[in-house]
Amino acid sequence: MSAYDSVLAVTKTYLGPAAESFLMRQCQVGIGTEATKITPAQFKALAAWVEVAACRFIERPKAEEMSKRIAKLT
Amino acid sequence: MKPTIRNKLLAGFSGVLVLMAIVAAIGIYSVFSLRRSAQDATRVGGQLNAVALEIQVHNLEAQRRITGYLADVKTVGAKAARDTYLDEAAFEIHEIETLADRAVSIAPDEEKRAKYQKVAASVTSYQKALDQVVASVESGKPEADVVLASAAYEKDAGQLHENAEDGEAAGRDAAQTSQEDIVRTSQRAVWMSVGVSMLGLLLGIGMSYALARAILTPVDHLKQVAESVSMGDLDVSVRRYSEDEIGDLADSFSRMVAAVKYFRLEMESMETEAPKLVV
């Protein structure tokens, strides 16, 4: 399982069909890379972006939980 | 074990089955208990009563023989009178002793046992009094001595008769006590069955209420959320009430709402960015 697949798996449990699009946008805007080329070293930075961005459409505790799970993947 | 609806239902049905098994066990226990009490009534009360009656019969027979002996001893001679009456009387007295011992061994409590022990004791003094009468008659003692010995014998015979009557009453009492035991046991069984059934009923109502609440509350919440989303209100909070299938359904619904919100936001941002691209 690639780094992208593992992040996508976590994100999907919170965002469902929007996970892929959400991740692509966060990787591009937040850490300046393509989502499929993300590395484990970038997970923490991505997690921080994910928490801020996800708060707009899911509840804060869930956004924090998703962020923590992504950060833990490293 | 995960508290799924299936597991909750299984636990509920198992609880009901266990309660039914308890009620059935109480029923079986009651039947056996009643049967045992009835057997006791027949065995102890009936037997004691029968033994007491037999003692009375043997006592009367012994007295009849001895009266016959005293009447005939002077006319037919000591040996002939002994052969005709005393051997039979000895047999009757031996029977009374055996029956009294048997009654002592089966008596259900100390009070009744004491009554039959008195019967056994009075047989011994009866035997002694009889020996004295026979001795005074056969040794040719004066008439006054014979009358005295006969009176002592009559007194002991009467005592034996009274004690045997007491034994008979004790037998009746034992039968009555056993009957009361049966009534008491059956009443206890009825109350126990009613109590456990009521407990089962209350538990059943409680379990049904808890189960209905566990299912209906989250379903009602999901219905309200679905209605809000269908009317365009995406700012709803989907709560996960339980760790069962409905909880999983709430999670799926939450993901769906999040995705819809995300795509709507994305679309809005695309709409605001599009004019800029055109410009």
PDB file of C-alpha atoms in Angstrom, chain B:
ATOM      1  CA  MET B   1     -18.587  -8.865  21.934  1.00  0.00           C
ATOM      2  CA  LYS B   2     -19.775  -5.910  19.864  1.00  0.00           C
ATOM      3  CA  PRO B   3     -23.162  -4.624  21.054  1.00  0.00           C
ATOM      4  CA  THR B   4     -24.858  -4.992  17.677  1.00  0.00           C
ATOM      5  CA  ILE B   5     -28.646  -5.107  17.389  1.00  0.00           C
ATOM      6  CA  ARG B   6     -28.376  -8.810  16.617  1.00  0.00           C
ATOM      7  CA  ASN B   7     -26.342  -9.404  19.779  1.00  0.00           C
ATOM      8  CA  LYS B   8     -28.723  -7.255  21.816  1.00  0.00           C
ATOM      9  CA  LEU B   9     -31.691  -9.261  20.522  1.00  0.00           C
ATOM     10  CA  LEU B  10     -29.834 -12.516  21.212  1.00  0.00           C
ATOM     11  CA  ALA B  11     -29.064 -11.374  24.764  1.00  0.00           C
ATOM     12  CA  GLY B  12     -32.706 -10.373  25.258  1.00  0.00           C
ATOM     13  CA  PHE B  13     -34.064 -13.692  24.015  1.00  0.00           C
ATOM     14  CA  SER B  14     -31.466 -15.592  26.046  1.00  0.00           C
ATOM     15  CA  GLY B  15     -32.574 -13.681  29.141  1.00  0.00           C
ATOM     16  CA  VAL B  16     -36.193 -14.571  28.482  1.00  0.00           C
ATOM     17  CA  LEU B  17     -35.223 -18.224  27.910  1.00  0.00           C
ATOM     18  CA  VAL B  18     -33.261 -18.289  31.175  1.00  0.00           C
ATOM     19  CA  LEU B  19     -36.261 -16.850  33.037  1.00  0.00           C
ATOM     20  CA  MET B  20     -38.562 -19.416  31.437  1.00  0.00           C
ATOM     21  CA  ALA B  21     -36.110 -22.152  32.455  1.00  0.00           C
ATOM     22  CA  ILE B  22     -36.143 -20.823  36.040  1.00  0.00           C
ATOM     23  CA  VAL B  23     -39.958 -20.839  36.105  1.00  0.00           C
ATOM     24  CA  ALA B  24     -39.946 -24.384  34.691  1.00  0.00           C
ATOM     25  CA  ALA B  25     -37.344 -25.460  37.279  1.00  0.00           C
ATOM     26  CA  ILE B  26     -39.484 -24.032  40.083  1.00  0.00           C
ATOM     27  CA  GLY B  27     -42.478 -25.893  38.664  1.00  0.00           C
ATOM     28  CA  ILE B  28     -40.561 -29.181  38.522  1.00  0.00           C
ATOM     29  CA  TYR B  29     -39.149 -28.601  42.003  1.00  0.00           C
ATOM     30  CA  SER B  30     -42.645 -27.920  43.322  1.00  0.00           C
ATOM     31  CA  VAL B  31     -44.073 -31.074  41.767  1.00  0.00           C
ATOM     32  CA  PHE B  32     -41.297 -33.225  43.232  1.00  0.00           C
ATOM     33  CA  SER B  33     -41.509 -31.446  46.551  1.00  0.00           C
ATOM     34  CA  LEU B  34     -45.269 -31.977  46.725  1.00  0.00           C
ATOM     35  CA  ARG B  35     -44.862 -35.599  45.751  1.00  0.00           C
ATOM     36  CA  ARG B  36     -42.268 -36.065  48.492  1.00  0.00           C
ATOM     37  CA  SER B  37     -44.543 -34.378  51.034  1.00  0.00           C
ATOM     38  CA  ALA B  38     -47.423 -36.612  49.954  1.00  0.00           C
ATOM     39  CA  GLN B  39     -45.179 -39.673  50.284  1.00  0.00           C
ATOM     40  CA  ASP B  40     -44.121 -38.504  53.734  1.00  0.00           C
ATOM     41  CA  ALA B  41     -47.765 -38.080  54.698  1.00  0.00           C
ATOM     42  CA  THR B  42     -48.535 -41.624  53.612  1.00  0.00           C
ATOM     43  CA  ARG B  43     -45.343 -43.154  54.899  1.00  0.00           C
ATOM     44  CA  VAL B  44     -44.882 -41.500  58.276  1.00  0.00           C
ATOM     45  CA  GLY B  45     -48.328 -40.330  59.328  1.00  0.00           C
ATOM     46  CA  GLY B  46     -50.154 -43.332  57.916  1.00  0.00           C
ATOM     47  CA  GLN B  47     -47.640 -45.852  59.215  1.00  0.00           C
ATOM     48  CA  LEU B  48     -47.586 -44.367  62.698  1.00  0.00           C
ATOM     49  CA  ASN B  49     -51.341 -44.388  62.778  1.00  0.00           C
ATOM     50  CA  ALA B  50     -51.448 -47.998  61.596  1.00  0.00           C
ATOM     51  CA  VAL B  51     -48.794 -49.055  64.118  1.00  0.00           C
ATOM     52  CA  ALA B  52     -50.730 -47.390  66.954  1.00  0.00           C
ATOM     53  CA  LEU B  53     -53.917 -49.196  65.921  1.00  0.00           C
ATOM     54  CA  GLU B  54     -52.058 -52.512  65.690  1.00  0.00           C
ATOM     55  CA  ILE B  55     -50.638 -51.951  69.171  1.00  0.00           C
ATOM     56  CA  GLN B  56     -54.187 -51.386  70.466  1.00  0.00           C
ATOM     57  CA  VAL B  57     -55.403 -54.567  68.813  1.00  0.00           C
ATOM     58  CA  HIS B  58     -52.510 -56.610  70.216  1.00  0.00           C
ATOM     59  CA  ASN B  59     -53.006 -55.023  73.653  1.00  0.00           C
ATOM     60  CA  LEU B  60     -56.705 -55.927  73.691  1.00  0.00           C
ATOM     61  CA  GLU B  61     -55.909 -59.437  72.527  1.00  0.00           C
ATOM     62  CA  ALA B  62     -53.225 -59.829  75.204  1.00  0.00           C
ATOM     63  CA  GLN B  63     -55.638 -58.622  77.881  1.00  0.00           C
ATOM     64  CA  ARG B  64     -58.326 -60.987  76.639  1.00  0.00           C
ATOM     65  CA  ARG B  65     -55.893 -63.908  76.881  1.00  0.00           C
ATOM     66  CA  ILE B  66     -54.765 -62.960  80.356  1.00  0.00           C
ATOM     67  CA  THR B  67     -58.330 -62.504  81.564  1.00  0.00           C
ATOM     68  CA  GLY B  68     -59.029 -65.986  80.207  1.00  0.00           C
ATOM     69  CA  TYR B  69     -55.940 -67.328  81.983  1.00  0.00           C
ATOM     70  CA  LEU B  70     -56.999 -65.838  85.323  1.00  0.00           C
ATOM     71  CA  ALA B  71     -60.501 -67.226  84.918  1.00  0.00           C
ATOM     72  CA  ASP B  72     -59.449 -70.769  83.947  1.00  0.00           C
ATOM     73  CA  VAL B  73     -56.212 -71.328  85.857  1.00  0.00           C
ATOM     74  CA  LYS B  74     -57.990 -72.746  88.902  1.00  0.00           C
ATOM     75  CA  THR B  75     -60.244 -75.088  86.965  1.00  0.00           C
ATOM     76  CA  VAL B  76     -57.922 -76.440  84.212  1.00  0.00           C
ATOM     77  CA  GLY B  77     -54.615 -76.177  86.043  1.00  0.00           C
ATOM     78  CA  ALA B  78     -51.577 -73.960  85.635  1.00  0.00           C
ATOM     79  CA  LYS B  79     -49.934 -75.836  82.756  1.00  0.00           C
ATOM     80  CA  ALA B  80     -53.043 -76.134  80.604  1.00  0.00           C
ATOM     81  CA  ALA B  81     -53.947 -72.490  81.234  1.00  0.00           C
ATOM     82  CA  ARG B  82     -50.407 -71.390  80.318  1.00  0.00           C
ATOM     83  CA  ASP B  83     -50.524 -73.388  77.082  1.00  0.00           C
ATOM     84  CA  THR B  84     -53.968 -72.083  76.188  1.00  0.00           C
ATOM     85  CA  TYR B  85     -53.564 -68.415  77.096  1.00  0.00           C
ATOM     86  CA  LEU B  86     -50.115 -67.239  78.157  1.00  0.00           C
ATOM     87  CA  ASP B  87     -48.159 -68.380  75.098  1.00  0.00           C
ATOM     88  CA  GLU B  88     -50.540 -66.395  72.911  1.00  0.00           C
ATOM     89  CA  ALA B  89     -50.380 -63.426  75.306  1.00  0.00           C
ATOM     90  CA  ALA B  90     -46.544 -63.519  75.165  1.00  0.00           C
ATOM     91  CA  PHE B  91     -46.757 -63.418  71.384  1.00  0.00           C
ATOM     92  CA  GLU B  92     -49.082 -60.387  71.529  1.00  0.00           C
ATOM     93  CA  ILE B  93     -46.772 -58.581  73.981  1.00  0.00           C
ATOM     94  CA  HIS B  94     -43.762 -59.321  71.782  1.00  0.00           C
ATOM     95  CA  GLU B  95     -45.685 -57.853  68.792  1.00  0.00           C
ATOM     96  CA  ILE B  96     -46.474 -54.720  70.812  1.00  0.00           C
ATOM     97  CA  GLU B  97     -42.753 -54.329  71.635  1.00  0.00           C
ATOM     98  CA  THR B  98     -41.726 -54.785  68.007  1.00  0.00           C
ATOM     99  CA  LEU B  99     -44.356 -52.292  66.785  1.00  0.00           C
ATOM    100  CA  ALA B 100     -43.397 -49.719  69.431  1.00  0.00           C
ATOM    101  CA  ASP B 101     -39.711 -49.977  68.437  1.00  0.00           C
ATOM    102  CA  ARG B 102     -40.666 -49.552  64.771  1.00  0.00           C
ATOM    103  CA  ALA B 103     -42.768 -46.499  65.583  1.00  0.00           C
ATOM    104  CA  VAL B 104     -39.861 -44.976  67.545  1.00  0.00           C
ATOM    105  CA  SER B 105     -37.578 -45.449  64.525  1.00  0.00           C
ATOM    106  CA  ILE B 106     -39.953 -43.789  62.011  1.00  0.00           C
ATOM    107  CA  ALA B 107     -41.382 -41.024  64.225  1.00  0.00           C
ATOM    108  CA  PRO B 108     -40.745 -37.687  62.429  1.00  0.00           C
ATOM    109  CA  ASP B 109     -39.912 -35.623  65.528  1.00  0.00           C
ATOM    110  CA  GLU B 110     -38.771 -35.872  69.130  1.00  0.00           C
ATOM    111  CA  GLU B 111     -42.256 -35.319  70.609  1.00  0.00           C
ATOM    112  CA  LYS B 112     -43.831 -38.216  68.711  1.00  0.00           C
ATOM    113  CA  ARG B 113     -40.788 -40.402  69.296  1.00  0.00           C
ATOM    114  CA  ALA B 114     -41.166 -39.813  73.061  1.00  0.00           C
ATOM    115  CA  LYS B 115     -44.785 -40.947  72.911  1.00  0.00           C
ATOM    116  CA  TYR B 116     -43.840 -44.279  71.315  1.00  0.00           C
ATOM    117  CA  GLN B 117     -40.917 -44.644  73.732  1.00  0.00           C
ATOM    118  CA  LYS B 118     -43.517 -44.404  76.494  1.00  0.00           C
ATOM    119  CA  VAL B 119     -45.471 -47.222  74.798  1.00  0.00           C
ATOM    120  CA  ALA B 120     -42.302 -49.357  74.717  1.00  0.00           C
ATOM    121  CA  ALA B 121     -41.601 -48.565  78.385  1.00  0.00           C
ATOM    122  CA  SER B 122     -45.160 -49.384  79.444  1.00  0.00           C
ATOM    123  CA  VAL B 123     -44.865 -52.768  77.665  1.00  0.00           C
ATOM    124  CA  THR B 124     -41.928 -53.600  79.936  1.00  0.00           C
ATOM    125  CA  SER B 125     -43.843 -52.724  83.136  1.00  0.00           C
ATOM    126  CA  TYR B 126     -46.901 -54.517  81.735  1.00  0.00           C
ATOM    127  CA  GLN B 127     -44.801 -57.647  81.264  1.00  0.00           C
ATOM    128  CA  LYS B 128     -43.462 -57.382  84.811  1.00  0.00           C
ATOM    129  CA  ALA B 129     -46.967 -56.921  86.254  1.00  0.00           C
ATOM    130  CA  LEU B 130     -48.146 -59.941  84.287  1.00  0.00           C
ATOM    131  CA  ASP B 131     -45.250 -62.067  85.579  1.00  0.00           C
ATOM    132  CA  GLN B 132     -46.172 -61.091  89.126  1.00  0.00           C
ATOM    133  CA  VAL B 133     -49.841 -62.039  88.629  1.00  0.00           C
ATOM    134  CA  VAL B 134     -48.847 -65.407  87.156  1.00  0.00           C
ATOM    135  CA  ALA B 135     -46.349 -66.019  89.944  1.00  0.00           C
ATOM    136  CA  SER B 136     -48.850 -65.148  92.682  1.00  0.00           C
ATOM    137  CA  VAL B 137     -51.534 -67.332  91.108  1.00  0.00           C
ATOM    138  CA  GLU B 138     -49.290 -70.346  90.439  1.00  0.00           C
ATOM    139  CA  SER B 139     -47.440 -70.215  93.789  1.00  0.00           C
ATOM    140  CA  GLY B 140     -50.762 -70.475  95.612  1.00  0.00           C
ATOM    141  CA  LYS B 141     -50.455 -67.157  97.442  1.00  0.00           C
ATOM    142  CA  PRO B 142     -53.414 -65.830  99.417  1.00  0.00           C
ATOM    143  CA  GLU B 143     -56.332 -64.399  97.469  1.00  0.00           C
ATOM    144  CA  ALA B 144     -55.533 -60.896  98.726  1.00  0.00           C
ATOM    145  CA  ASP B 145     -52.058 -61.040  97.121  1.00  0.00           C
ATOM    146  CA  VAL B 146     -53.533 -62.292  93.868  1.00  0.00           C
ATOM    147  CA  VAL B 147     -56.078 -59.450  93.865  1.00  0.00           C
ATOM    148  CA  LEU B 148     -53.289 -56.960  94.587  1.00  0.00           C
ATOM    149  CA  ALA B 149     -51.125 -58.293  91.744  1.00  0.00           C
ATOM    150  CA  SER B 150     -54.149 -58.366  89.432  1.00  0.00           C
ATOM    151  CA  ALA B 151     -54.922 -54.723  90.260  1.00  0.00           C
ATOM    152  CA  ALA B 152     -51.300 -53.754  89.508  1.00  0.00           C
ATOM    153  CA  TYR B 153     -51.542 -55.642  86.232  1.00  0.00           C
ATOM    154  CA  GLU B 154     -54.876 -53.906  85.375  1.00  0.00           C
ATOM    155  CA  LYS B 155     -53.264 -50.551  86.092  1.00  0.00           C
ATOM    156  CA  ASP B 156     -50.314 -51.270  83.770  1.00  0.00           C
ATOM    157  CA  ALA B 157     -52.651 -52.643  81.105  1.00  0.00           C
ATOM    158  CA  GLY B 158     -54.664 -49.421  81.296  1.00  0.00           C
ATOM    159  CA  GLN B 159     -51.457 -47.397  81.107  1.00  0.00           C
ATOM    160  CA  LEU B 160     -50.364 -49.331  78.027  1.00  0.00           C
ATOM    161  CA  HIS B 161     -53.786 -48.713  76.490  1.00  0.00           C
ATOM    162  CA  GLU B 162     -53.537 -44.963  77.205  1.00  0.00           C
ATOM    163  CA  ASN B 163     -50.025 -44.745  75.813  1.00  0.00           C
ATOM    164  CA  ALA B 164     -51.097 -46.606  72.686  1.00  0.00           C
ATOM    165  CA  GLU B 165     -53.964 -44.113  72.294  1.00  0.00           C
ATOM    166  CA  ASP B 166     -51.454 -41.265  72.625  1.00  0.00           C
ATOM    167  CA  GLY B 167     -49.392 -42.953  69.919  1.00  0.00           C
ATOM    168  CA  GLU B 168     -52.437 -43.169  67.698  1.00  0.00           C
ATOM    169  CA  ALA B 169     -53.061 -39.453  68.210  1.00  0.00           C
ATOM    170  CA  ALA B 170     -49.400 -38.766  67.391  1.00  0.00           C
ATOM    171  CA  GLY B 171     -49.820 -40.728  64.146  1.00  0.00           C
ATOM    172  CA  ARG B 172     -52.888 -38.683  63.236  1.00  0.00           C
ATOM    173  CA  ASP B 173     -50.981 -35.530  64.114  1.00  0.00           C
ATOM    174  CA  ALA B 174     -48.051 -36.602  61.913  1.00  0.00           C
ATOM    175  CA  ALA B 175     -50.450 -37.196  59.010  1.00  0.00           C
ATOM    176  CA  GLN B 176     -52.036 -33.806  59.622  1.00  0.00           C
ATOM    177  CA  THR B 177     -48.601 -32.116  59.798  1.00  0.00           C
ATOM    178  CA  SER B 178     -47.653 -33.712  56.489  1.00  0.00           C
ATOM    179  CA  GLN B 179     -50.891 -32.469  54.958  1.00  0.00           C
ATOM    180  CA  GLU B 180     -50.063 -28.982  56.230  1.00  0.00           C
ATOM    181  CA  ASP B 181     -46.583 -29.377  54.717  1.00  0.00           C
ATOM    182  CA  ILE B 182     -48.183 -30.170  51.358  1.00  0.00           C
ATOM    183  CA  VAL B 183     -50.389 -27.089  51.569  1.00  0.00           C
ATOM    184  CA  ARG B 184     -47.431 -24.954  52.678  1.00  0.00           C
ATOM    185  CA  THR B 185     -45.181 -26.300  49.900  1.00  0.00           C
ATOM    186  CA  SER B 186     -47.849 -25.780  47.249  1.00  0.00           C
ATOM    187  CA  GLN B 187     -48.497 -22.221  48.483  1.00  0.00           C
ATOM    188  CA  ARG B 188     -44.766 -21.499  48.470  1.00  0.00           C
ATOM    189  CA  ALA B 189     -44.454 -22.919  44.951  1.00  0.00           C
ATOM    190  CA  VAL B 190     -47.354 -20.793  43.721  1.00  0.00           C
ATOM    191  CA  TRP B 191     -45.855 -17.628  45.248  1.00  0.00           C
ATOM    192  CA  MET B 192     -42.393 -18.440  43.903  1.00  0.00           C
ATOM    193  CA  SER B 193     -43.797 -19.034  40.416  1.00  0.00           C
ATOM    194  CA  VAL B 194     -45.855 -15.840  40.583  1.00  0.00           C
ATOM    195  CA  GLY B 195     -42.834 -13.898  41.888  1.00  0.00           C
ATOM    196  CA  VAL B 196     -40.457 -15.156  39.222  1.00  0.00           C
ATOM    197  CA  SER B 197     -43.099 -14.672  36.518  1.00  0.00           C
ATOM    198  CA  MET B 198     -43.662 -11.075  37.672  1.00  0.00           C
ATOM    199  CA  LEU B 199     -39.909 -10.528  37.730  1.00  0.00           C
ATOM    200  CA  GLY B 200     -39.685 -11.997  34.226  1.00  0.00           C
ATOM    201  CA  LEU B 201     -42.541  -9.781  33.099  1.00  0.00           C
ATOM    202  CA  LEU B 202     -40.878  -6.671  34.523  1.00  0.00           C
ATOM    203  CA  LEU B 203     -37.524  -7.637  33.013  1.00  0.00           C
ATOM    204  CA  GLY B 204     -39.232  -8.380  29.699  1.00  0.00           C
ATOM    205  CA  ILE B 205     -40.932  -4.969  29.716  1.00  0.00           C
ATOM    206  CA  GLY B 206     -37.651  -3.301  30.706  1.00  0.00           C
ATOM    207  CA  MET B 207     -35.686  -5.132  28.025  1.00  0.00           C
ATOM    208  CA  SER B 208     -38.312  -4.372  25.362  1.00  0.00           C
ATOM    209  CA  TYR B 209     -38.321  -0.708  26.356  1.00  0.00           C
ATOM    210  CA  ALA B 210     -34.509  -0.507  26.368  1.00  0.00           C
ATOM    211  CA  LEU B 211     -34.294  -2.315  23.031  1.00  0.00           C
ATOM    212  CA  ALA B 212     -36.983  -0.138  21.438  1.00  0.00           C
ATOM    213  CA  ARG B 213     -35.239   2.966  22.769  1.00  0.00           C
ATOM    214  CA  ALA B 214     -31.848   1.750  21.547  1.00  0.00           C
ATOM    215  CA  ILE B 215     -33.253   1.266  18.047  1.00  0.00           C
ATOM    216  CA  LEU B 216     -35.864   4.009  17.757  1.00  0.00           C
ATOM    217  CA  THR B 217     -33.888   6.958  19.174  1.00  0.00           C
ATOM    218  CA  PRO B 218     -30.977   6.791  16.679  1.00  0.00           C
ATOM    219  CA  VAL B 219     -33.343   5.928  13.802  1.00  0.00           C
ATOM    220  CA  ASP B 220     -35.488   8.945  14.675  1.00  0.00           C
ATOM    221  CA  HIS B 221     -32.374  11.122  14.788  1.00  0.00           C
ATOM    222  CA  LEU B 222     -31.212   9.808  11.384  1.00  0.00           C
ATOM    223  CA  LYS B 223     -34.669  10.466   9.949  1.00  0.00           C
ATOM    224  CA  GLN B 224     -34.532  14.091  11.119  1.00  0.00           C
ATOM    225  CA  VAL B 225     -31.021  14.527   9.711  1.00  0.00           C
ATOM    226  CA  ALA B 226     -32.080  13.004   6.364  1.00  0.00           C
ATOM    227  CA  GLU B 227     -35.068  15.320   6.207  1.00  0.00           C
ATOM    228  CA  SER B 228     -32.867  18.359   6.896  1.00  0.00           C
ATOM    229  CA  VAL B 229     -30.335  17.312   4.237  1.00  0.00           C
ATOM    230  CA  SER B 230     -33.084  16.613   1.709  1.00  0.00           C
ATOM    231  CA  MET B 231     -34.372  20.154   2.313  1.00  0.00           C
ATOM    232  CA  GLY B 232     -30.914  21.560   1.607  1.00  0.00           C
ATOM    233  CA  ASP B 233     -29.738  22.109   5.165  1.00  0.00           C
ATOM    234  CA  LEU B 234     -26.311  20.547   5.305  1.00  0.00           C
ATOM    235  CA  ASP B 235     -25.337  22.107   8.632  1.00  0.00           C
ATOM    236  CA  VAL B 236     -26.572  19.163  10.567  1.00  0.00           C
ATOM    237  CA  SER B 237     -24.746  17.115  13.116  1.00  0.00           C
ATOM    238  CA  VAL B 238     -24.989  13.355  12.690  1.00  0.00           C
ATOM    239  CA  ARG B 239     -24.691  11.718  16.090  1.00  0.00           C
ATOM    240  CA  ARG B 240     -23.470   8.194  16.622  1.00  0.00           C
ATOM    241  CA  TYR B 241     -25.723   6.894  19.398  1.00  0.00           C
ATOM    242  CA  SER B 242     -24.485   3.336  19.650  1.00  0.00           C
ATOM    243  CA  GLU B 243     -21.766   0.948  18.523  1.00  0.00           C
ATOM    244  CA  ASP B 244     -24.182  -1.183  16.544  1.00  0.00           C
ATOM    245  CA  GLU B 245     -25.457  -1.324  12.954  1.00  0.00           C
ATOM    246  CA  ILE B 246     -27.366   1.944  13.403  1.00  0.00           C
ATOM    247  CA  GLY B 247     -24.130   3.562  14.607  1.00  0.00           C
ATOM    248  CA  ASP B 248     -22.418   2.356  11.402  1.00  0.00           C
ATOM    249  CA  LEU B 249     -25.340   3.729   9.399  1.00  0.00           C
ATOM    250  CA  ALA B 250     -24.918   7.101  11.138  1.00  0.00           C
ATOM    251  CA  ASP B 251     -21.224   7.102  10.173  1.00  0.00           C
ATOM    252  CA  SER B 252     -22.086   6.349   6.523  1.00  0.00           C
ATOM    253  CA  PHE B 253     -24.673   9.102   6.558  1.00  0.00           C
ATOM    254  CA  SER B 254     -22.171  11.488   8.133  1.00  0.00           C
ATOM    255  CA  ARG B 255     -19.665  10.721   5.344  1.00  0.00           C
ATOM    256  CA  MET B 256     -22.351  11.358   2.741  1.00  0.00           C
ATOM    257  CA  VAL B 257     -23.288  14.718   4.246  1.00  0.00           C
ATOM    258  CA  ALA B 258     -19.608  15.691   4.508  1.00  0.00           C
ATOM    259  CA  ALA B 259     -19.077  14.793   0.831  1.00  0.00           C
ATOM    260  CA  VAL B 260     -22.136  16.749  -0.293  1.00  0.00           C
ATOM    261  CA  LYS B 261     -20.975  19.756   1.730  1.00  0.00           C
ATOM    262  CA  TYR B 262     -17.491  19.485   0.319  1.00  0.00           C
ATOM    263  CA  PHE B 263     -18.682  19.234  -3.305  1.00  0.00           C
ATOM    264  CA  ARG B 264     -21.031  22.140  -2.793  1.00  0.00           C
ATOM    265  CA  LEU B 265     -18.213  24.281  -1.371  1.00  0.00           C
ATOM    266  CA  GLU B 266     -15.954  23.207  -4.233  1.00  0.00           C
ATOM    267  CA  MET B 267     -18.626  24.142  -6.732  1.00  0.00           C
ATOM    268  CA  GLU B 268     -19.141  27.513  -5.089  1.00  0.00           C
ATOM    269  CA  SER B 269     -15.427  28.249  -5.163  1.00  0.00           C
ATOM    270  CA  MET B 270     -15.260  27.203  -8.830  1.00  0.00           C
ATOM    271  CA  GLU B 271     -18.129  29.561  -9.583  1.00  0.00           C
ATOM    272  CA  THR B 272     -16.334  32.450  -7.898  1.00  0.00           C
ATOM    273  CA  GLU B 273     -13.060  31.625  -9.622  1.00  0.00           C
ATOM    274  CA  ALA B 274     -14.559  31.156 -13.128  1.00  0.00           C
ATOM    275  CA  PRO B 275     -15.262  34.853 -13.889  1.00  0.00           C
ATOM    276  CA  LYS B 276     -11.644  35.625 -12.974  1.00  0.00           C
ATOM    277  CA  LEU B 277     -10.450  33.048 -15.521  1.00  0.00           C
ATOM    278  CA  VAL B 278     -12.671  34.599 -18.169  1.00  0.00           C
ATOM    279  CA  VAL B 279     -11.325  38.035 -17.332  1.00  0.00           C
TER     280      VAL B 279
END
